mmCIF file of C-alpha atoms and ligand atoms in Angstrom:
data_model
loop_
_atom_site.group_PDB
_atom_site.id
_atom_site.type_symbol
_atom_site.label_atom_id
_atom_site.label_comp_id
_atom_site.label_asym_id
_atom_site.label_seq_id
_atom_site.Cartn_x
_atom_site.Cartn_y
_atom_site.Cartn_z
ATOM 1 C CA MET A 13 0.000 0.000 0.000
ATOM 2 C CA ASN A 14 1.217 3.469 -0.825
ATOM 3 C CA PRO A 15 2.155 5.108 2.545
ATOM 4 C CA SER A 16 0.723 8.466 1.531
ATOM 5 C CA SER A 17 -2.705 6.923 0.839
ATOM 6 C CA GLU A 18 -2.604 5.241 4.269
ATOM 7 C CA ARG A 19 -2.476 8.644 5.925
ATOM 8 C CA ARG A 20 -5.205 10.145 3.813
ATOM 9 C CA THR A 21 -8.139 11.458 5.896
ATOM 10 C CA PRO A 22 -11.187 9.310 5.179
ATOM 11 C CA ILE A 23 -13.845 11.158 3.167
ATOM 12 C CA ARG A 24 -16.417 12.654 5.512
ATOM 13 C CA PRO A 25 -20.019 11.868 4.634
ATOM 14 C CA GLY A 26 -22.161 14.793 3.499
ATOM 15 C CA VAL A 27 -25.335 15.746 5.368
ATOM 16 C CA LEU A 28 -28.017 18.230 4.361
ATOM 17 C CA VAL A 29 -29.880 20.044 7.138
ATOM 18 C CA ALA A 30 -33.058 20.949 5.282
ATOM 19 C CA ARG A 31 -34.306 23.714 7.599
ATOM 20 C CA ALA A 32 -32.640 26.260 9.869
ATOM 21 C CA VAL A 33 -31.966 24.665 13.263
ATOM 22 C CA PHE A 34 -30.102 25.570 16.434
ATOM 23 C CA PRO A 35 -26.421 26.326 15.605
ATOM 24 C CA ASP A 36 -25.075 24.216 18.468
ATOM 25 C CA VAL A 37 -27.086 21.239 17.242
ATOM 26 C CA VAL A 38 -25.661 21.690 13.749
ATOM 27 C CA ALA A 39 -22.208 22.007 15.331
ATOM 28 C CA ARG A 40 -22.553 18.443 16.612
ATOM 29 C CA LEU A 41 -22.836 17.321 13.008
ATOM 30 C CA VAL A 42 -20.055 19.592 11.751
ATOM 31 C CA GLU A 43 -17.625 17.806 14.065
ATOM 32 C CA HIS A 44 -18.069 14.615 12.074
ATOM 33 C CA VAL A 45 -19.591 15.260 8.666
ATOM 34 C CA ASP A 46 -19.643 17.842 5.872
ATOM 35 C CA VAL A 47 -22.785 19.831 6.467
ATOM 36 C CA GLU A 48 -24.850 21.973 4.129
ATOM 37 C CA THR A 49 -27.364 24.100 6.021
ATOM 38 C CA ASN A 50 -30.413 26.150 5.105
ATOM 39 C CA ASP A 51 -29.669 29.280 7.107
ATOM 40 C CA ASN A 52 -32.409 31.365 5.459
ATOM 41 C CA ASP A 53 -34.917 28.651 6.342
ATOM 42 C CA GLU A 54 -36.208 28.613 2.773
ATOM 43 C CA ILE A 55 -38.769 25.997 1.787
ATOM 44 C CA TRP A 56 -36.957 24.291 -1.075
ATOM 45 C CA PRO A 57 -39.088 23.048 -3.941
ATOM 46 C CA GLN A 58 -38.650 19.311 -4.556
ATOM 47 C CA PRO A 59 -36.172 19.664 -7.484
ATOM 48 C CA GLU A 60 -34.045 21.969 -5.341
ATOM 49 C CA LEU A 61 -34.113 19.545 -2.404
ATOM 50 C CA ILE A 62 -33.072 16.731 -4.750
ATOM 51 C CA ARG A 63 -30.306 18.870 -6.240
ATOM 52 C CA ARG A 64 -28.904 19.681 -2.810
ATOM 53 C CA LEU A 65 -29.046 16.032 -1.783
ATOM 54 C CA GLN A 66 -26.701 14.923 -4.559
ATOM 55 C CA GLY A 67 -23.686 13.280 -2.969
ATOM 56 C CA LYS A 68 -25.188 13.484 0.526
ATOM 57 C CA ALA A 69 -25.353 10.419 2.771
ATOM 58 C CA GLY A 70 -27.830 11.853 5.257
ATOM 59 C CA VAL A 71 -30.572 14.419 5.562
ATOM 60 C CA PHE A 72 -31.998 16.138 8.636
ATOM 61 C CA VAL A 73 -35.652 16.922 7.980
ATOM 62 C CA THR A 74 -38.690 18.260 9.820
ATOM 63 C CA GLY A 75 -42.328 17.306 9.320
ATOM 64 C CA GLY A 76 -42.487 19.212 6.013
ATOM 65 C CA GLU A 77 -39.965 17.863 3.510
ATOM 66 C CA LYS A 78 -41.338 15.190 1.204
ATOM 67 C CA ILE A 79 -39.156 12.075 1.043
ATOM 68 C CA ASP A 80 -40.679 9.745 -1.533
ATOM 69 C CA ALA A 81 -39.654 7.052 -3.995
ATOM 70 C CA ALA A 82 -38.856 9.591 -6.724
ATOM 71 C CA LEU A 83 -36.504 11.496 -4.444
ATOM 72 C CA LEU A 84 -34.827 8.275 -3.310
ATOM 73 C CA ALA A 85 -34.315 7.182 -6.907
ATOM 74 C CA ALA A 86 -32.741 10.554 -7.705
ATOM 75 C CA CYS A 87 -30.448 10.444 -4.645
ATOM 76 C CA PRO A 88 -28.817 6.995 -4.697
ATOM 77 C CA GLY A 89 -26.135 7.962 -2.159
ATOM 78 C CA LEU A 90 -28.657 8.698 0.575
ATOM 79 C CA ARG A 91 -28.382 6.362 3.589
ATOM 80 C CA ALA A 92 -30.311 8.106 6.364
ATOM 81 C CA VAL A 93 -33.372 10.360 6.643
ATOM 82 C CA CYS A 94 -33.675 11.625 10.204
ATOM 83 C CA SER A 95 -36.603 13.794 11.205
ATOM 84 C CA MET A 96 -36.935 15.996 14.268
ATOM 85 C CA ALA A 97 -40.732 15.536 14.143
ATOM 86 C CA VAL A 98 -42.678 12.690 15.673
ATOM 87 C CA GLY A 99 -45.175 12.627 12.773
ATOM 88 C CA TYR A 100 -43.628 11.143 9.636
ATOM 89 C CA ASN A 101 -46.425 11.182 7.098
ATOM 90 C CA ASN A 102 -44.075 13.229 4.857
ATOM 91 C CA ILE A 103 -41.712 10.247 4.571
ATOM 92 C CA ASP A 104 -42.476 7.125 2.562
ATOM 93 C CA VAL A 105 -40.973 4.667 5.046
ATOM 94 C CA PRO A 106 -41.603 1.489 2.964
ATOM 95 C CA ALA A 107 -39.893 3.144 -0.036
ATOM 96 C CA CYS A 108 -36.944 4.085 2.193
ATOM 97 C CA THR A 109 -36.744 0.544 3.540
ATOM 98 C CA ALA A 110 -36.808 -0.867 0.016
ATOM 99 C CA ALA A 111 -33.954 1.498 -0.894
ATOM 100 C CA GLY A 112 -31.980 0.551 2.242
ATOM 101 C CA VAL A 113 -32.352 4.040 3.714
ATOM 102 C CA LEU A 114 -32.653 4.342 7.491
ATOM 103 C CA VAL A 115 -35.537 6.540 8.710
ATOM 104 C CA SER A 116 -35.982 7.935 12.203
ATOM 105 C CA ASN A 117 -38.483 10.239 13.879
ATOM 106 C CA ALA A 118 -38.460 11.964 17.284
ATOM 107 C CA PRO A 119 -40.976 10.402 19.663
ATOM 108 C CA ASP A 120 -41.183 10.765 23.460
ATOM 109 C CA VAL A 121 -39.106 13.940 23.850
ATOM 110 C CA LEU A 122 -42.087 16.074 22.855
ATOM 111 C CA THR A 123 -44.907 14.193 24.558
ATOM 112 C CA GLU A 124 -45.446 16.328 27.665
ATOM 113 C CA THR A 125 -44.851 19.667 25.911
ATOM 114 C CA THR A 126 -47.322 18.772 23.182
ATOM 115 C CA ALA A 127 -49.863 17.574 25.744
ATOM 116 C CA ASP A 128 -49.473 20.874 27.649
ATOM 117 C CA PHE A 129 -50.249 22.734 24.454
ATOM 118 C CA GLY A 130 -53.191 20.525 23.499
ATOM 119 C CA PHE A 131 -54.694 21.081 26.911
ATOM 120 C CA ALA A 132 -54.029 24.834 26.756
ATOM 121 C CA LEU A 133 -55.610 25.083 23.303
ATOM 122 C CA MET A 134 -58.643 23.138 24.470
ATOM 123 C CA MET A 135 -58.992 25.452 27.489
ATOM 124 C CA ALA A 136 -58.502 28.598 25.388
ATOM 125 C CA THR A 137 -61.203 27.331 23.052
ATOM 126 C CA ALA A 138 -63.665 26.424 25.808
ATOM 127 C CA ARG A 139 -63.105 29.699 27.676
ATOM 128 C CA ARG A 140 -63.000 31.916 24.560
ATOM 129 C CA ILE A 141 -59.604 33.403 25.413
ATOM 130 C CA SER A 142 -58.613 34.596 21.908
ATOM 131 C CA GLU A 143 -62.033 35.990 21.088
ATOM 132 C CA SER A 144 -62.212 38.005 24.307
ATOM 133 C CA GLU A 145 -58.637 39.248 23.913
ATOM 134 C CA ARG A 146 -59.387 40.484 20.388
ATOM 135 C CA PHE A 147 -62.439 42.305 21.815
ATOM 136 C CA LEU A 148 -60.366 43.962 24.527
ATOM 137 C CA ARG A 149 -57.476 44.926 22.242
ATOM 138 C CA SER A 150 -59.825 46.492 19.719
ATOM 139 C CA GLY A 151 -61.117 48.898 22.375
ATOM 140 C CA GLN A 152 -64.642 47.483 22.529
ATOM 141 C CA TRP A 153 -64.631 46.770 26.279
ATOM 142 C CA ARG A 154 -66.888 49.376 27.939
ATOM 143 C CA HIS A 155 -68.259 47.532 30.947
ATOM 144 C CA TRP A 156 -68.448 44.170 32.702
ATOM 145 C CA GLY A 157 -71.283 41.949 31.468
ATOM 146 C CA VAL A 158 -73.015 39.110 33.242
ATOM 147 C CA ASP A 159 -72.574 36.603 30.402
ATOM 148 C CA MET A 160 -69.687 38.309 28.699
ATOM 149 C CA PHE A 161 -67.702 35.664 26.753
ATOM 150 C CA ALA A 162 -69.293 32.955 28.859
ATOM 151 C CA GLY A 163 -67.825 29.698 27.626
ATOM 152 C CA SER A 164 -68.007 26.135 28.819
ATOM 153 C CA ASP A 165 -66.307 24.516 31.782
ATOM 154 C CA VAL A 166 -63.355 22.220 31.419
ATOM 155 C CA HIS A 167 -63.234 20.883 34.988
ATOM 156 C CA GLY A 168 -65.674 18.066 35.514
ATOM 157 C CA ALA A 169 -66.530 17.900 31.791
ATOM 158 C CA THR A 170 -66.171 14.853 29.530
ATOM 159 C CA LEU A 171 -62.909 14.784 27.598
ATOM 160 C CA GLY A 172 -62.933 12.737 24.387
ATOM 161 C CA VAL A 173 -59.478 11.811 23.126
ATOM 162 C CA LEU A 174 -59.358 10.585 19.528
ATOM 163 C CA GLY A 175 -56.077 8.660 19.267
ATOM 164 C CA MET A 176 -54.649 7.371 22.521
ATOM 165 C CA GLY A 177 -50.910 7.158 21.886
ATOM 166 C CA ARG A 178 -48.329 8.758 24.133
ATOM 167 C CA ILE A 179 -49.612 12.320 23.656
ATOM 168 C CA GLY A 180 -53.265 11.320 23.957
ATOM 169 C CA GLN A 181 -52.526 9.557 27.222
ATOM 170 C CA ALA A 182 -50.633 12.581 28.557
ATOM 171 C CA ILE A 183 -53.636 14.790 27.754
ATOM 172 C CA ALA A 184 -56.054 12.365 29.412
ATOM 173 C CA ARG A 185 -53.838 12.310 32.524
ATOM 174 C CA ARG A 186 -53.972 16.103 32.730
ATOM 175 C CA GLY A 187 -57.738 16.092 32.361
ATOM 176 C CA VAL A 188 -58.493 13.347 34.868
ATOM 177 C CA LEU A 189 -55.934 14.150 37.551
ATOM 178 C CA GLY A 190 -55.770 17.913 37.217
ATOM 179 C CA PHE A 191 -59.294 18.880 36.242
ATOM 180 C CA GLY A 192 -61.526 16.063 37.474
ATOM 181 C CA MET A 193 -62.642 15.322 33.917
ATOM 182 C CA LYS A 194 -64.246 12.111 32.807
ATOM 183 C CA ALA A 195 -62.056 10.709 30.022
ATOM 184 C CA ILE A 196 -63.244 8.588 27.136
ATOM 185 C CA TYR A 197 -61.076 7.649 24.181
ATOM 186 C CA HIS A 198 -61.167 5.999 20.813
ATOM 187 C CA ASN A 199 -58.145 4.306 19.321
ATOM 188 C CA ARG A 200 -57.536 1.678 16.634
ATOM 189 C CA SER A 201 -56.394 -0.691 19.349
ATOM 190 C CA ARG A 202 -57.661 -0.627 22.877
ATOM 191 C CA LEU A 203 -55.106 0.036 25.626
ATOM 192 C CA PRO A 204 -54.326 -2.782 28.077
ATOM 193 C CA GLU A 205 -56.825 -2.786 30.932
ATOM 194 C CA ALA A 206 -54.186 -1.816 33.497
ATOM 195 C CA VAL A 207 -53.199 1.254 31.447
ATOM 196 C CA GLU A 208 -56.855 2.266 31.026
ATOM 197 C CA HIS A 209 -57.344 1.840 34.725
ATOM 198 C CA GLY A 210 -54.235 3.890 35.548
ATOM 199 C CA LEU A 211 -55.450 6.702 33.334
ATOM 200 C CA GLY A 212 -59.074 6.455 34.401
ATOM 201 C CA ALA A 213 -60.089 6.430 30.733
ATOM 202 C CA ARG A 214 -62.794 4.348 29.053
ATOM 203 C CA HIS A 215 -62.537 3.014 25.491
ATOM 204 C CA VAL A 216 -65.595 3.803 23.353
ATOM 205 C CA GLY A 217 -66.547 3.735 19.682
ATOM 206 C CA LYS A 218 -65.836 6.835 17.625
ATOM 207 C CA GLU A 219 -69.515 7.764 17.351
ATOM 208 C CA GLU A 220 -70.090 7.402 21.076
ATOM 209 C CA LEU A 221 -67.065 9.599 21.753
ATOM 210 C CA LEU A 222 -68.350 12.319 19.436
ATOM 211 C CA ARG A 223 -71.832 12.194 20.970
ATOM 212 C CA GLU A 224 -70.682 12.138 24.601
ATOM 213 C CA ALA A 225 -67.642 14.402 24.799
ATOM 214 C CA ASP A 226 -67.814 18.043 25.848
ATOM 215 C CA HIS A 227 -64.312 18.567 24.544
ATOM 216 C CA VAL A 228 -62.915 16.428 21.741
ATOM 217 C CA VAL A 229 -59.130 16.470 21.271
ATOM 218 C CA ILE A 230 -57.606 14.871 18.163
ATOM 219 C CA VAL A 231 -54.187 13.255 18.483
ATOM 220 C CA VAL A 232 -54.170 10.557 15.772
ATOM 221 C CA PRO A 233 -51.304 10.246 13.277
ATOM 222 C CA TYR A 234 -52.124 11.221 9.711
ATOM 223 C CA SER A 235 -52.469 8.420 7.175
ATOM 224 C CA ALA A 236 -54.792 7.596 4.284
ATOM 225 C CA ALA A 237 -57.026 5.904 6.883
ATOM 226 C CA SER A 238 -57.286 9.011 9.076
ATOM 227 C CA HIS A 239 -57.884 11.462 6.195
ATOM 228 C CA HIS A 240 -61.073 13.394 7.051
ATOM 229 C CA LEU A 241 -61.636 11.212 10.105
ATOM 230 C CA VAL A 242 -63.768 14.118 11.289
ATOM 231 C CA GLY A 243 -65.997 15.576 8.581
ATOM 232 C CA ALA A 244 -69.564 16.824 8.305
ATOM 233 C CA ALA A 245 -71.128 13.533 9.450
ATOM 234 C CA GLU A 246 -68.918 13.311 12.542
ATOM 235 C CA LEU A 247 -69.387 16.987 13.438
ATOM 236 C CA ALA A 248 -73.156 16.463 13.220
ATOM 237 C CA LEU A 249 -72.897 13.914 16.041
ATOM 238 C CA MET A 250 -71.275 16.374 18.447
ATOM 239 C CA LYS A 251 -73.117 18.408 21.075
ATOM 240 C CA PRO A 252 -73.867 22.019 20.062
ATOM 241 C CA THR A 253 -71.978 23.071 23.189
ATOM 242 C CA ALA A 254 -68.928 20.941 22.429
ATOM 243 C CA THR A 255 -65.452 22.040 21.337
ATOM 244 C CA LEU A 256 -63.046 20.341 18.926
ATOM 245 C CA THR A 257 -59.268 20.688 19.249
ATOM 246 C CA ASN A 258 -56.837 19.371 16.598
ATOM 247 C CA ILE A 259 -53.126 19.211 17.381
ATOM 248 C CA ALA A 260 -52.404 16.166 15.187
ATOM 249 C CA ARG A 261 -52.103 16.917 11.471
ATOM 250 C CA GLY A 262 -53.961 18.885 8.844
ATOM 251 C CA GLY A 263 -56.243 16.686 6.746
ATOM 252 C CA ILE A 264 -57.544 14.638 9.664
ATOM 253 C CA VAL A 265 -60.342 17.193 9.998
ATOM 254 C CA ASP A 266 -62.252 18.357 6.925
ATOM 255 C CA ASP A 267 -61.585 22.070 7.459
ATOM 256 C CA ALA A 268 -64.351 23.249 5.093
ATOM 257 C CA ALA A 269 -66.913 21.097 6.916
ATOM 258 C CA LEU A 270 -65.617 22.355 10.247
ATOM 259 C CA ALA A 271 -65.902 25.985 9.151
ATOM 260 C CA ARG A 272 -69.545 25.355 8.156
ATOM 261 C CA ALA A 273 -70.300 23.659 11.483
ATOM 262 C CA LEU A 274 -68.774 26.602 13.367
ATOM 263 C CA GLN A 275 -70.620 29.158 11.241
ATOM 264 C CA GLU A 276 -73.931 27.420 11.867
ATOM 265 C CA ARG A 277 -73.075 26.938 15.557
ATOM 266 C CA ARG A 278 -73.538 23.190 15.229
ATOM 267 C CA ILE A 279 -70.586 22.972 17.598
ATOM 268 C CA ALA A 280 -69.528 25.766 19.941
ATOM 269 C CA ALA A 281 -65.895 26.319 19.051
ATOM 270 C CA ALA A 282 -62.665 24.831 17.726
ATOM 271 C CA GLY A 283 -58.967 25.089 18.575
ATOM 272 C CA LEU A 284 -56.686 24.330 15.640
ATOM 273 C CA ASP A 285 -52.909 24.065 15.518
ATOM 274 C CA VAL A 286 -52.806 22.179 12.198
ATOM 275 C CA PHE A 287 -54.572 22.762 8.889
ATOM 276 C CA GLU A 288 -55.243 21.161 5.537
ATOM 277 C CA GLY A 289 -52.714 22.732 3.153
ATOM 278 C CA GLU A 290 -50.926 24.687 5.903
ATOM 279 C CA PRO A 291 -49.501 27.299 6.067
ATOM 280 C CA VAL A 292 -52.559 28.306 4.031
ATOM 281 C CA VAL A 293 -55.636 28.327 6.274
ATOM 282 C CA HIS A 294 -59.220 27.971 5.055
ATOM 283 C CA PRO A 295 -60.435 31.596 4.720
ATOM 284 C CA ASP A 296 -63.680 30.922 6.588
ATOM 285 C CA LEU A 297 -61.739 29.712 9.615
ATOM 286 C CA LEU A 298 -59.745 32.943 9.580
ATOM 287 C CA SER A 299 -62.856 35.082 9.794
ATOM 288 C CA LEU A 300 -64.820 33.083 12.372
ATOM 289 C CA PRO A 301 -64.820 34.333 15.975
ATOM 290 C CA ASN A 302 -65.295 30.944 17.633
ATOM 291 C CA VAL A 303 -62.032 29.343 16.599
ATOM 292 C CA VAL A 304 -58.590 29.641 18.162
ATOM 293 C CA LEU A 305 -55.843 29.353 15.532
ATOM 294 C CA THR A 306 -52.145 28.677 16.140
ATOM 295 C CA PRO A 307 -49.383 28.002 13.560
ATOM 296 C CA HIS A 308 -48.417 24.340 14.230
ATOM 297 C CA ILE A 309 -46.542 25.048 17.457
ATOM 298 C CA ALA A 310 -47.786 22.319 19.811
ATOM 299 C CA SER A 311 -44.286 20.951 20.434
ATOM 300 C CA SER A 312 -42.657 24.360 20.431
ATOM 301 C CA SER A 313 -41.073 24.996 23.778
ATOM 302 C CA LEU A 314 -37.400 25.818 23.510
ATOM 303 C CA PRO A 315 -36.133 22.829 25.532
ATOM 304 C CA THR A 316 -38.352 20.430 23.597
ATOM 305 C CA ARG A 317 -37.504 21.726 20.128
ATOM 306 C CA ARG A 318 -33.822 21.437 21.088
ATOM 307 C CA ALA A 319 -34.343 17.891 22.356
ATOM 308 C CA MET A 320 -36.137 16.958 19.125
ATOM 309 C CA ALA A 321 -33.319 18.384 16.993
ATOM 310 C CA ASN A 322 -30.642 16.676 19.088
ATOM 311 C CA LEU A 323 -32.455 13.359 18.793
ATOM 312 C CA ALA A 324 -32.436 13.687 15.001
ATOM 313 C CA VAL A 325 -28.675 14.291 15.155
ATOM 314 C CA ASP A 326 -28.183 11.255 17.449
ATOM 315 C CA ASN A 327 -30.015 9.178 14.865
ATOM 316 C CA LEU A 328 -28.045 10.599 11.942
ATOM 317 C CA LEU A 329 -24.652 10.017 13.551
ATOM 318 C CA ALA A 330 -25.612 6.489 14.536
ATOM 319 C CA ALA A 331 -27.035 5.645 11.118
ATOM 320 C CA LEU A 332 -23.891 6.938 9.419
ATOM 321 C CA ARG A 333 -21.907 4.855 11.910
ATOM 322 C CA ILE A 334 -20.155 7.764 13.578
ATOM 323 C CA GLY A 335 -19.130 8.124 17.227
ATOM 324 C CA GLN A 336 -20.285 6.174 20.235
ATOM 325 C CA GLN A 337 -23.788 5.579 18.958
ATOM 326 C CA ALA A 338 -22.577 4.098 15.681
ATOM 327 C CA GLY A 339 -25.078 1.658 14.274
ATOM 328 C CA ARG A 340 -27.724 2.102 16.966
ATOM 329 C CA PRO A 341 -30.069 4.912 15.916
ATOM 330 C CA PRO A 342 -32.166 5.376 19.076
ATOM 331 C CA THR A 343 -35.521 5.953 17.392
ATOM 332 C CA ALA A 344 -35.246 4.256 14.001
ATOM 333 C CA LEU A 345 -38.514 3.451 12.249
ATOM 334 C CA ASN A 346 -36.934 0.771 10.048
ATOM 335 C CA PRO A 347 -33.881 -0.507 11.984
ATOM 336 C CA GLU A 348 -33.972 -3.644 9.831
ATOM 337 C CA VAL A 349 -32.173 -1.783 7.026
ATOM 338 C CA LEU A 350 -29.029 -1.776 9.177
ATOM 339 C CA GLY A 351 -29.068 -5.555 9.237
HETATM 340 C C1 DGY B 416 -44.330 16.677 15.100
HETATM 341 O O1 DGY B 416 -43.302 16.464 15.733
HETATM 342 O O2 DGY B 416 -44.884 15.814 14.409
HETATM 343 C C2 DGY B 416 -44.875 18.057 15.191
HETATM 344 O O3 DGY B 416 -46.165 18.123 14.674
HETATM 345 C C3 DGY B 416 -43.958 19.018 14.452
HETATM 346 O O4 DGY B 416 -44.021 18.728 13.073
#
């Protein structure tokens, strides 16, 4: 062997960080790999994303970048797609597996923060916080009124959780233990009896949940099966005094049908953190008073967003077989590709 080639520094893998993230988190990657960042936080169109991925072994994504079979075919060097989001409906995991590309998401680290937000949004919706603040800020407040912005109670009410994964359970716990709520839930698979018992939550059918709940909170992952899980027919089952909160994904609720139900006061109010076609929001939702709107921020506390980003980096380094975690991505969705 030629002695000079022996000393040659091994080629560092290339990684694309598709959105602007915390500099110190990126610095963890820079120590080991060649990094291309997106400091302006531009949303790259698909051809641009593909162009930037040429020659890259890994990509750090969020819940927005589309990783599909066409992209994988155009980026044959790609070995790892690591997302800082828990939801991964933007990534075609079977196509990645078929191409031998490791995929990871970021569960657990955001559970409690997201549950805090879901509960806060449900409370803001029930107690008409945004509507009353807009009234005050616009100078309309002249005097105290006996039923001024009278909403509905949260304590003691029936909480209906649609989707009882980690975040759904954390919301139910808040409701039952903190607010004396009665919790019912609907999930594809029923929780073990001991878990139900620990939470104080009862499994019911979807229709029963919609009929019974005073406050429905949606926490199901998005998939073809959950597309428009709540549309006109489901909204028609709800109480006219009920609220609907969606912190899961746009597309699970039929936003046009929801806007109609809110306009016609078929339900009292809605709290929405996610939207069909976001960041574009259905114009009727924007003009309705009885809806609280937030820009997909349920997991956005600083410590949690940092933890999510760091977890994506842990996964990337492990998948690219770098450092102490080499080969053991902590939250891989298809660990079988590593053999
Ligand atoms: C998630 O982690 O899935 C949040 O919705 C952010 O995309």
